[in-house]
CSV table of C-alpha atoms in Angstrom, one decimal:
chain,number,residue,atom,x,y,z
A,1,MET,CA,0.0,0.0,0.0
A,2,ILE,CA,2.8,2.4,0.9
A,3,ILE,CA,4.7,1.6,-2.3
A,4,GLN,CA,1.4,2.1,-4.3
A,5,GLN,CA,0.8,5.6,-2.7
A,6,ARG,CA,4.4,6.5,-3.4
A,7,LEU,CA,4.1,5.6,-7.0
A,8,LYS,CA,0.8,7.5,-7.3
A,9,ALA,CA,2.5,10.6,-5.8
A,10,VAL,CA,5.6,10.3,-8.1
A,11,PHE,CA,3.6,9.5,-11.3
A,12,PRO,CA,2.5,13.1,-12.2
A,13,TYR,CA,6.0,14.4,-11.9
A,14,THR,CA,7.4,11.5,-14.0
A,15,LEU,CA,4.7,12.2,-16.7
A,16,LEU,CA,5.5,15.9,-16.7
A,17,ALA,CA,9.2,15.2,-17.1
A,18,ALA,CA,8.5,12.8,-20.0
A,19,PHE,CA,6.2,15.5,-21.5
A,20,VAL,CA,9.1,18.1,-21.4
A,21,VAL,CA,11.7,15.7,-22.8
A,22,PHE,CA,9.5,14.9,-25.7
A,23,HIS,CA,8.8,18.4,-26.6
A,24,CYS,CA,12.5,19.4,-26.3
A,25,GLY,CA,13.0,16.8,-28.9
A,26,TYR,CA,11.8,19.3,-31.7
A,27,PHE,CA,15.1,21.0,-31.2
A,28,PHE,CA,17.6,18.2,-30.4
A,29,VAL,CA,16.3,15.1,-32.2
A,30,PRO,CA,17.7,14.9,-35.7
A,31,ASP,CA,14.8,13.2,-37.4
A,32,TYR,CA,11.0,13.1,-36.9
A,33,SER,CA,11.0,9.2,-37.1
A,34,ASP,CA,13.4,9.3,-34.0
A,35,HIS,CA,11.0,11.8,-32.4
A,36,TYR,CA,8.1,9.5,-33.1
A,37,ARG,CA,9.9,6.6,-31.3
A,38,LEU,CA,10.7,8.8,-28.4
A,39,PHE,CA,7.0,9.6,-27.8
A,40,GLY,CA,6.2,5.8,-28.2
A,41,ARG,CA,8.8,4.7,-25.7
A,42,LEU,CA,8.6,7.6,-23.2
A,43,VAL,CA,5.2,9.3,-23.1
A,44,PHE,CA,2.9,6.8,-24.5
A,45,PRO,CA,3.4,4.0,-21.9
A,46,LEU,CA,2.9,6.6,-19.0
A,47,GLY,CA,0.0,8.1,-20.9
A,48,LEU,CA,-1.9,4.9,-21.1
A,49,PHE,CA,-2.6,5.4,-17.4
A,50,THR,CA,-4.5,8.7,-18.2
A,51,LEU,CA,-6.7,7.3,-20.9
A,52,VAL,CA,-9.6,5.9,-18.9
A,53,ALA,CA,-9.9,8.9,-16.7
A,54,GLY,CA,-9.4,11.3,-19.6
A,55,PHE,CA,-12.2,9.6,-21.6
A,56,ARG,CA,-14.5,9.7,-18.5
A,57,GLU,CA,-13.9,13.4,-18.0
A,58,LEU,CA,-13.9,14.4,-21.6
A,59,LYS,CA,-16.9,12.1,-22.8
A,60,ASP,CA,-19.4,15.0,-22.7
A,61,SER,CA,-17.1,17.4,-24.6
A,62,THR,CA,-18.4,18.2,-28.0
A,63,LEU,CA,-15.0,18.9,-29.4
A,64,PHE,CA,-13.6,15.7,-28.1
A,65,ARG,CA,-16.5,13.7,-29.8
A,66,LEU,CA,-15.9,15.4,-33.0
A,67,LEU,CA,-12.2,14.8,-32.8
A,68,LEU,CA,-12.9,11.1,-32.2
A,69,ALA,CA,-15.4,11.0,-35.1
A,70,TYR,CA,-12.9,12.8,-37.4
A,71,MET,CA,-10.1,10.3,-36.6
A,72,ILE,CA,-12.4,7.2,-36.8
A,73,TYR,CA,-13.9,8.3,-40.1
A,74,LEU,CA,-10.5,9.0,-41.7
A,75,LEU,CA,-9.2,5.6,-40.6
A,76,CYS,CA,-12.3,4.0,-42.2
A,77,THR,CA,-11.5,5.7,-45.5
A,78,ALA,CA,-8.5,3.3,-45.8
A,79,PHE,CA,-11.0,0.5,-46.6
A,80,TRP,CA,-12.2,2.2,-49.9
A,81,ALA,CA,-9.0,3.4,-51.0
A,82,GLN,CA,-7.8,2.3,-54.3
A,83,ASP,CA,-5.2,-0.1,-52.9
A,84,MET,CA,-5.8,-1.4,-49.4
A,85,ASP,CA,-2.6,-0.9,-47.4
A,86,TRP,CA,-2.7,-2.6,-44.0
A,87,TYR,CA,0.7,-1.4,-42.9
A,88,ARG,CA,-0.1,2.3,-43.5
A,89,LEU,CA,-3.5,1.7,-41.8
A,90,GLY,CA,-1.8,0.2,-38.8
A,91,GLN,CA,0.7,3.1,-38.7
A,92,LYS,CA,-2.1,5.6,-38.9
A,93,THR,CA,-4.1,3.8,-36.2
A,94,THR,CA,-1.1,3.9,-33.9
A,95,ILE,CA,-0.5,7.6,-34.5
A,96,SER,CA,-4.2,8.4,-33.8
A,97,LEU,CA,-3.8,6.4,-30.5
A,98,TYR,CA,-0.7,8.4,-29.7
A,99,LEU,CA,-2.6,11.7,-30.4
A,100,VAL,CA,-5.5,10.8,-28.2
A,101,THR,CA,-3.0,9.9,-25.5
A,102,LEU,CA,-1.3,13.2,-26.0
A,103,ILE,CA,-4.7,14.9,-25.4
A,104,THR,CA,-5.4,12.9,-22.3
A,105,VAL,CA,-1.9,13.4,-20.9
A,106,THR,CA,-2.2,17.2,-21.4
A,107,HIS,CA,-5.6,17.2,-19.9
A,108,PHE,CA,-4.3,15.2,-16.8
A,109,LEU,CA,-1.3,17.5,-16.2
A,110,VAL,CA,-3.4,20.8,-16.5
A,111,ASN,CA,-5.9,19.5,-14.1
A,112,TRP,CA,-3.3,18.0,-11.7
A,113,ASN,CA,-1.4,21.3,-11.3
A,114,ALA,CA,-2.2,24.1,-13.7
A,115,ARG,CA,0.4,26.5,-12.2
A,116,LEU,CA,3.3,24.0,-12.6
A,117,PHE,CA,2.2,23.2,-16.1
A,118,GLU,CA,2.3,26.9,-17.0
A,119,GLN,CA,5.7,27.1,-15.5
A,120,MET,CA,6.8,24.0,-17.6
A,121,ILE,CA,5.5,25.8,-20.8
A,122,ARG,CA,7.4,28.8,-19.9
A,123,GLY,CA,10.5,26.7,-19.5
A,124,LEU,CA,10.0,25.0,-22.9
A,125,LEU,CA,9.6,28.5,-24.5
A,126,LEU,CA,12.9,29.6,-23.1
A,127,ILE,CA,14.6,26.4,-24.3
A,128,ALA,CA,13.1,27.0,-27.8
A,129,ALA,CA,14.3,30.6,-27.8
A,130,ILE,CA,17.8,29.6,-26.8
A,131,ALA,CA,17.7,26.8,-29.4
A,132,ALA,CA,16.8,29.4,-32.1
A,133,ALA,CA,19.7,31.7,-31.1
A,134,CYS,CA,22.1,28.8,-31.2
A,135,ASN,CA,20.8,27.7,-34.6
A,136,MET,CA,21.2,31.2,-36.1
A,137,VAL,CA,24.9,31.5,-34.8
A,138,TYR,CA,25.8,28.0,-36.0
A,139,PHE,CA,24.0,28.2,-39.3
A,140,TYR,CA,25.5,31.6,-40.3
A,141,SER,CA,28.9,30.8,-39.0
A,142,ASP,CA,29.3,28.6,-42.1
A,143,SER,CA,30.9,30.7,-44.8
A,144,GLU,CA,28.6,29.1,-47.4
A,145,HIS,CA,25.4,30.5,-45.6
A,146,LEU,CA,25.5,34.2,-46.2
A,147,PHE,CA,23.7,36.3,-43.6
A,148,PRO,CA,20.9,37.1,-43.9
A,149,GLY,CA,20.1,36.1,-47.4
A,150,THR,CA,20.5,32.4,-47.1
A,151,ARG,CA,17.4,30.9,-45.8
A,152,LEU,CA,17.8,29.6,-42.2
A,153,TRP,CA,17.4,25.8,-41.8
A,154,PRO,CA,17.4,25.0,-38.0
A,155,TYR,CA,18.6,21.7,-36.6
A,156,GLY,CA,15.9,19.5,-35.2
A,157,SER,CA,13.3,16.8,-35.9
A,158,LEU,CA,11.2,18.9,-38.4
A,159,THR,CA,11.8,18.5,-42.2
A,160,ASN,CA,12.0,22.1,-43.6
A,161,PRO,CA,12.2,25.7,-42.5
A,162,ASN,CA,8.4,26.3,-42.9
A,163,GLU,CA,7.6,23.7,-40.3
A,164,PHE,CA,10.0,25.4,-37.9
A,165,SER,CA,8.4,28.7,-38.7
A,166,ASN,CA,5.0,27.3,-37.9
A,167,ILE,CA,6.0,26.0,-34.4
A,168,TYR,CA,7.9,29.2,-33.6
A,169,GLY,CA,4.7,31.2,-34.5
A,170,VAL,CA,3.0,29.3,-31.8
A,171,PHE,CA,5.8,30.0,-29.4
A,172,ALA,CA,5.6,33.7,-30.2
A,173,ILE,CA,1.9,33.8,-29.4
A,174,LEU,CA,2.5,31.9,-26.2
A,175,ALA,CA,5.3,34.3,-25.3
A,176,LEU,CA,3.0,37.3,-25.8
A,177,GLY,CA,0.4,35.7,-23.6
A,178,TRP,CA,3.1,35.4,-21.0
A,179,VAL,CA,4.0,39.0,-21.3
A,180,LEU,CA,0.3,40.1,-21.0
A,181,ARG,CA,-0.2,38.0,-17.9
A,182,ALA,CA,3.1,39.1,-16.2
A,183,GLU,CA,2.7,41.1,-13.0
A,184,SER,CA,6.0,42.8,-13.3
A,185,LEU,CA,8.6,43.9,-15.8
A,186,LEU,CA,11.0,41.4,-14.6
A,187,GLU,CA,8.5,38.6,-15.2
A,188,ALA,CA,7.7,39.9,-18.8
A,189,LEU,CA,11.2,40.3,-20.0
A,190,PRO,CA,11.8,36.5,-20.7
A,191,GLY,CA,8.5,36.3,-22.5
A,192,GLY,CA,9.6,39.3,-24.6
A,193,PHE,CA,12.9,37.6,-25.4
A,194,VAL,CA,11.1,34.4,-26.6
A,195,ALA,CA,8.7,36.4,-28.8
A,196,MET,CA,11.7,38.3,-30.4
A,197,MET,CA,13.7,35.2,-31.0
A,198,SER,CA,10.6,33.5,-32.5
A,199,LEU,CA,9.9,36.4,-34.9
A,200,LEU,CA,13.6,36.6,-35.9
A,201,LEU,CA,13.8,32.8,-36.6
A,202,ILE,CA,10.5,33.1,-38.8
A,203,TRP,CA,12.0,36.0,-40.7
A,204,LEU,CA,15.3,34.4,-41.4
A,205,GLY,CA,13.5,31.2,-42.3
A,206,GLN,CA,11.6,33.3,-45.0
A,207,SER,CA,8.3,31.7,-44.3
A,208,ARG,CA,6.0,34.4,-45.6
A,209,THR,CA,2.7,32.9,-44.6
A,210,ALA,CA,3.9,32.2,-41.1
A,211,PHE,CA,5.2,35.7,-40.6
A,212,ILE,CA,2.2,37.5,-41.8
A,213,ALA,CA,-0.1,35.1,-39.8
A,214,VAL,CA,1.8,35.4,-36.5
A,215,LEU,CA,1.8,39.3,-36.7
A,216,LEU,CA,-2.1,39.2,-37.3
A,217,ALA,CA,-2.5,36.7,-34.4
A,218,LEU,CA,-0.2,38.7,-32.1
A,219,LEU,CA,-2.3,41.8,-32.9
A,220,ALA,CA,-5.5,39.9,-32.3
A,221,LEU,CA,-4.3,38.6,-28.9
A,222,THR,CA,-3.4,42.2,-27.9
A,223,CYS,CA,-6.8,43.5,-28.9
A,224,LEU,CA,-8.9,40.6,-27.5
A,225,SER,CA,-7.2,39.9,-24.1
A,226,SER,CA,-8.4,42.0,-21.2
A,227,ARG,CA,-4.8,42.9,-20.2
A,228,GLY,CA,-3.8,43.6,-23.7
A,229,ARG,CA,-6.5,46.2,-24.3
A,230,ARG,CA,-4.9,48.3,-21.6
A,231,VAL,CA,-1.6,48.4,-23.4
A,232,THR,CA,-2.7,48.0,-27.0
A,233,HIS,CA,-0.9,51.0,-28.2
A,234,TRP,CA,2.4,49.9,-26.7
A,235,ILE,CA,2.2,46.3,-28.0
A,236,ILE,CA,1.3,47.5,-31.5
A,237,GLY,CA,4.1,50.0,-31.4
A,238,VAL,CA,6.6,47.3,-30.3
A,239,LEU,CA,5.4,44.9,-33.1
A,240,SER,CA,5.6,47.7,-35.6
A,241,LEU,CA,9.1,48.7,-34.6
A,242,ALA,CA,10.1,45.1,-34.7
A,243,GLY,CA,8.8,44.6,-38.2
A,244,LEU,CA,10.2,47.9,-39.5
A,245,ALA,CA,13.6,46.9,-37.9
A,246,LEU,CA,13.7,43.6,-39.7
A,247,VAL,CA,12.8,45.3,-43.0
A,248,LEU,CA,15.4,48.0,-42.7
A,249,LEU,CA,18.3,45.9,-41.2
A,250,LEU,CA,17.7,42.7,-43.1
A,251,PRO,CA,16.1,43.7,-46.4
A,252,GLU,CA,17.9,40.8,-48.2
A,253,VAL,CA,15.3,38.4,-46.7
A,254,ILE,CA,12.4,40.1,-48.5
A,255,GLU,CA,14.3,40.1,-51.8
A,256,VAL,CA,15.2,36.4,-51.6
A,257,ALA,CA,11.7,35.4,-50.4
A,258,MET,CA,9.9,37.3,-53.2
A,259,LEU,CA,12.2,35.8,-55.8
A,260,ARG,CA,10.6,32.4,-54.8
A,261,GLY,CA,7.1,33.7,-56.0
A,262,ALA,CA,4.3,31.5,-55.2
A,263,SER,CA,6.5,28.4,-55.9
A,264,LEU,CA,4.2,25.8,-57.6
A,265,ARG,CA,1.4,25.9,-55.1
A,266,PRO,CA,-1.3,27.1,-57.5
A,267,GLN,CA,-0.5,24.4,-59.9
A,268,ILE,CA,-0.4,21.8,-57.1
A,269,TRP,CA,-3.7,23.0,-55.7
A,270,GLY,CA,-5.3,22.8,-59.2
A,271,GLU,CA,-4.1,19.2,-59.7
A,272,ILE,CA,-5.1,18.0,-56.3
A,273,TRP,CA,-8.4,19.7,-56.5
A,274,ARG,CA,-9.1,17.9,-59.9
A,275,HIS,CA,-8.1,14.5,-58.3
A,276,ALA,CA,-10.3,15.3,-55.2
A,277,LEU,CA,-13.2,15.8,-57.5
A,278,GLU,CA,-13.0,12.2,-58.7
A,279,ALA,CA,-14.2,11.0,-55.2
A,280,PRO,CA,-16.0,14.1,-53.8
A,281,ILE,CA,-18.1,12.5,-51.1
A,282,PHE,CA,-15.9,9.9,-49.4
A,283,GLY,CA,-12.5,10.9,-50.6
A,284,HIS,CA,-9.5,8.8,-51.8
A,285,GLY,CA,-8.6,7.5,-48.3
A,286,LEU,CA,-6.2,8.4,-45.5
A,287,THR,CA,-3.5,5.7,-46.4
A,288,PRO,CA,-2.6,6.7,-50.1
A,289,ASN,CA,-0.2,9.6,-50.6
A,290,VAL,CA,-1.2,12.7,-52.6
A,291,ALA,CA,1.1,12.7,-55.7
A,292,VAL,CA,1.5,15.6,-58.2
A,293,LYS,CA,4.3,15.4,-60.8
A,294,PHE,CA,5.1,18.2,-63.2
A,295,GLU,CA,7.5,17.6,-66.1
A,296,LYS,CA,11.1,17.8,-65.2
A,297,ILE,CA,10.2,18.8,-61.6
A,298,ARG,CA,10.2,16.6,-58.5
A,299,LEU,CA,7.2,14.7,-57.2
A,300,PHE,CA,5.1,16.6,-54.7
A,301,GLU,CA,3.4,14.4,-52.0
A,302,THR,CA,1.6,17.1,-50.1
A,303,ALA,CA,-1.2,19.4,-50.9
A,304,HIS,CA,0.4,22.5,-49.2
A,305,ASN,CA,-3.1,23.2,-47.9
A,306,ALA,CA,-4.4,21.2,-45.0
A,307,TYR,CA,-8.2,21.9,-46.0
A,308,LEU,CA,-7.5,20.6,-49.5
A,309,GLN,CA,-5.6,17.6,-48.1
A,310,VAL,CA,-8.5,16.6,-45.9
A,311,PHE,CA,-11.0,17.0,-48.8
A,312,TRP,CA,-8.6,14.8,-50.9
A,313,GLN,CA,-8.5,12.2,-48.2
A,314,GLY,CA,-12.0,12.2,-46.7
A,315,GLY,CA,-14.2,14.0,-49.3
A,316,LEU,CA,-16.9,16.2,-48.2
A,317,LEU,CA,-17.7,14.1,-45.2
A,318,GLY,CA,-14.1,14.3,-43.9
A,319,LEU,CA,-13.9,18.0,-44.6
A,320,GLY,CA,-17.2,18.7,-42.9
A,321,LEU,CA,-16.1,16.8,-39.9
A,322,PHE,CA,-12.8,18.7,-39.8
A,323,LEU,CA,-14.5,22.1,-40.2
A,324,ALA,CA,-17.0,21.1,-37.5
A,325,MET,CA,-14.0,20.3,-35.2
A,326,MET,CA,-12.3,23.5,-35.9
A,327,ALA,CA,-15.5,25.5,-35.3
A,328,SER,CA,-16.0,23.6,-31.9
A,329,ALA,CA,-12.5,24.4,-31.0
A,330,VAL,CA,-12.7,28.1,-31.8
A,331,ARG,CA,-16.0,28.3,-29.8
A,332,ALA,CA,-14.4,26.5,-26.8
A,333,ALA,CA,-11.3,28.7,-27.0
A,334,TRP,CA,-13.5,31.9,-27.2
A,335,VAL,CA,-15.6,30.7,-24.1
A,336,LEU,CA,-12.3,29.9,-22.2
A,337,GLY,CA,-10.8,33.2,-23.1
A,338,ARG,CA,-13.8,35.2,-22.1
A,339,ARG,CA,-13.8,33.3,-18.7
A,340,GLU,CA,-10.1,33.6,-18.1
A,341,GLY,CA,-9.5,37.1,-19.8
A,342,ASP,CA,-6.8,35.4,-21.9
A,343,MET,CA,-7.3,34.6,-25.6
A,344,THR,CA,-4.0,33.0,-26.2
A,345,ILE,CA,-5.4,29.6,-27.3
A,346,LEU,CA,-8.0,31.2,-29.6
A,347,CYS,CA,-5.2,33.2,-31.3
A,348,ILE,CA,-3.0,30.1,-31.8
A,349,LEU,CA,-6.0,28.5,-33.5
A,350,LEU,CA,-6.4,31.6,-35.6
A,351,PHE,CA,-2.7,31.4,-36.6
A,352,THR,CA,-3.1,27.7,-37.3
A,353,MET,CA,-6.0,28.3,-39.6
A,354,MET,CA,-4.1,30.8,-41.6
A,355,VAL,CA,-0.9,28.8,-42.1
A,356,MET,CA,-2.9,25.7,-43.0
A,357,LEU,CA,-3.9,27.6,-46.1
A,358,THR,CA,-0.5,27.2,-47.6
A,359,GLY,CA,1.1,24.5,-45.7
A,360,VAL,CA,0.7,21.5,-43.3
A,361,ASP,CA,-0.2,18.1,-44.7
A,362,THR,CA,-2.4,15.4,-43.1
A,363,LEU,CA,-3.1,16.1,-39.4
A,364,ILE,CA,-2.8,12.3,-38.4
A,365,GLU,CA,0.9,12.2,-38.9
A,366,ARG,CA,4.1,11.5,-36.9
A,367,PRO,CA,5.4,14.4,-34.7
A,368,ARG,CA,5.8,17.4,-36.9
A,369,ASP,CA,4.6,20.9,-36.9
A,370,GLN,CA,1.0,19.9,-36.8
A,371,TRP,CA,1.4,18.5,-33.3
A,372,ILE,CA,2.2,21.9,-32.0
A,373,LEU,CA,0.1,23.8,-34.4
A,374,PHE,CA,-3.1,21.9,-34.1
A,375,TRP,CA,-3.1,19.0,-31.5
A,376,PHE,CA,-1.5,21.1,-28.8
A,377,PRO,CA,-4.1,23.9,-28.6
A,378,ILE,CA,-6.8,21.4,-29.0
A,379,SER,CA,-5.6,19.4,-26.0
A,380,LEU,CA,-5.7,22.5,-23.9
A,381,LEU,CA,-9.4,23.0,-24.4
């Protein structure tokens, strides 16, 4: 009995430590497959102990029900895909279970000790900011990477600069929420440091959608939060000065980013839209890969638009469930924000909805930017 009580007392701290180590993996694990295995070996076994209680406490949540319906439906689409792929179905089922576990783990930790969970998030933000600074110094110390024109490619588990920009956009919003909730200048300064490092990384990563989206989300957070409305002019002034400083001091970034144009996104969207209309109601299935090939250009296996990707995979039924889930999440975030006077989660969702217009592939995937962009804010509601 004594041993059982001790294990029960130690369990939340062990789970919190595993949660922290996993999320630090975005900056230190070299490949997202290794990061996926880290979750499976570290967080998932402990998270299984939160599943039963999590389902019991979330069973009346409309958002949780829609989330489960969305996952189950997309998994079912594998049965009418052109080629049945049992391996991919098993992989996607495992990922879905991991994501549900992530949600119940987060729910458990927030309910167990909300204050400690917030301190943990702040610690992760500081680690992310330090990792961003180290990446900038290391990357541009190479003579082949001219500063600032060469696009920053950070080290970590994500696959490209856009994915890093997406998660740092979330970090910037969380950091501003930290600043707005701070009770003193000393408490606010670390949050300001995280926000500035995040914006600088996004700028040097030349992710245009993420940069515009995060500025809009930061302005929305300032205007919507009760504390933010009292200092709106100060926050807008700081953001404006930061943007102006980046433009004046690092103009090469704009020049290089604009030279890329729209890439091939319009053509990719057109092709995938045409393919999606071949199965408009039920979709092509979760297990097949989107594939677009242009003459003398590499194969593209992502829609570069999360909404279009969902439509291709699940048809109108899948897209309808996804949009209903998003609407439920926005409503829940709005209600929570009104009650707490803090619209951070709502603004993360607004940022997510914007960047999903030009990036992010299937949401049921191994740990990449969508775990921070989409599943993390969902798990906090």
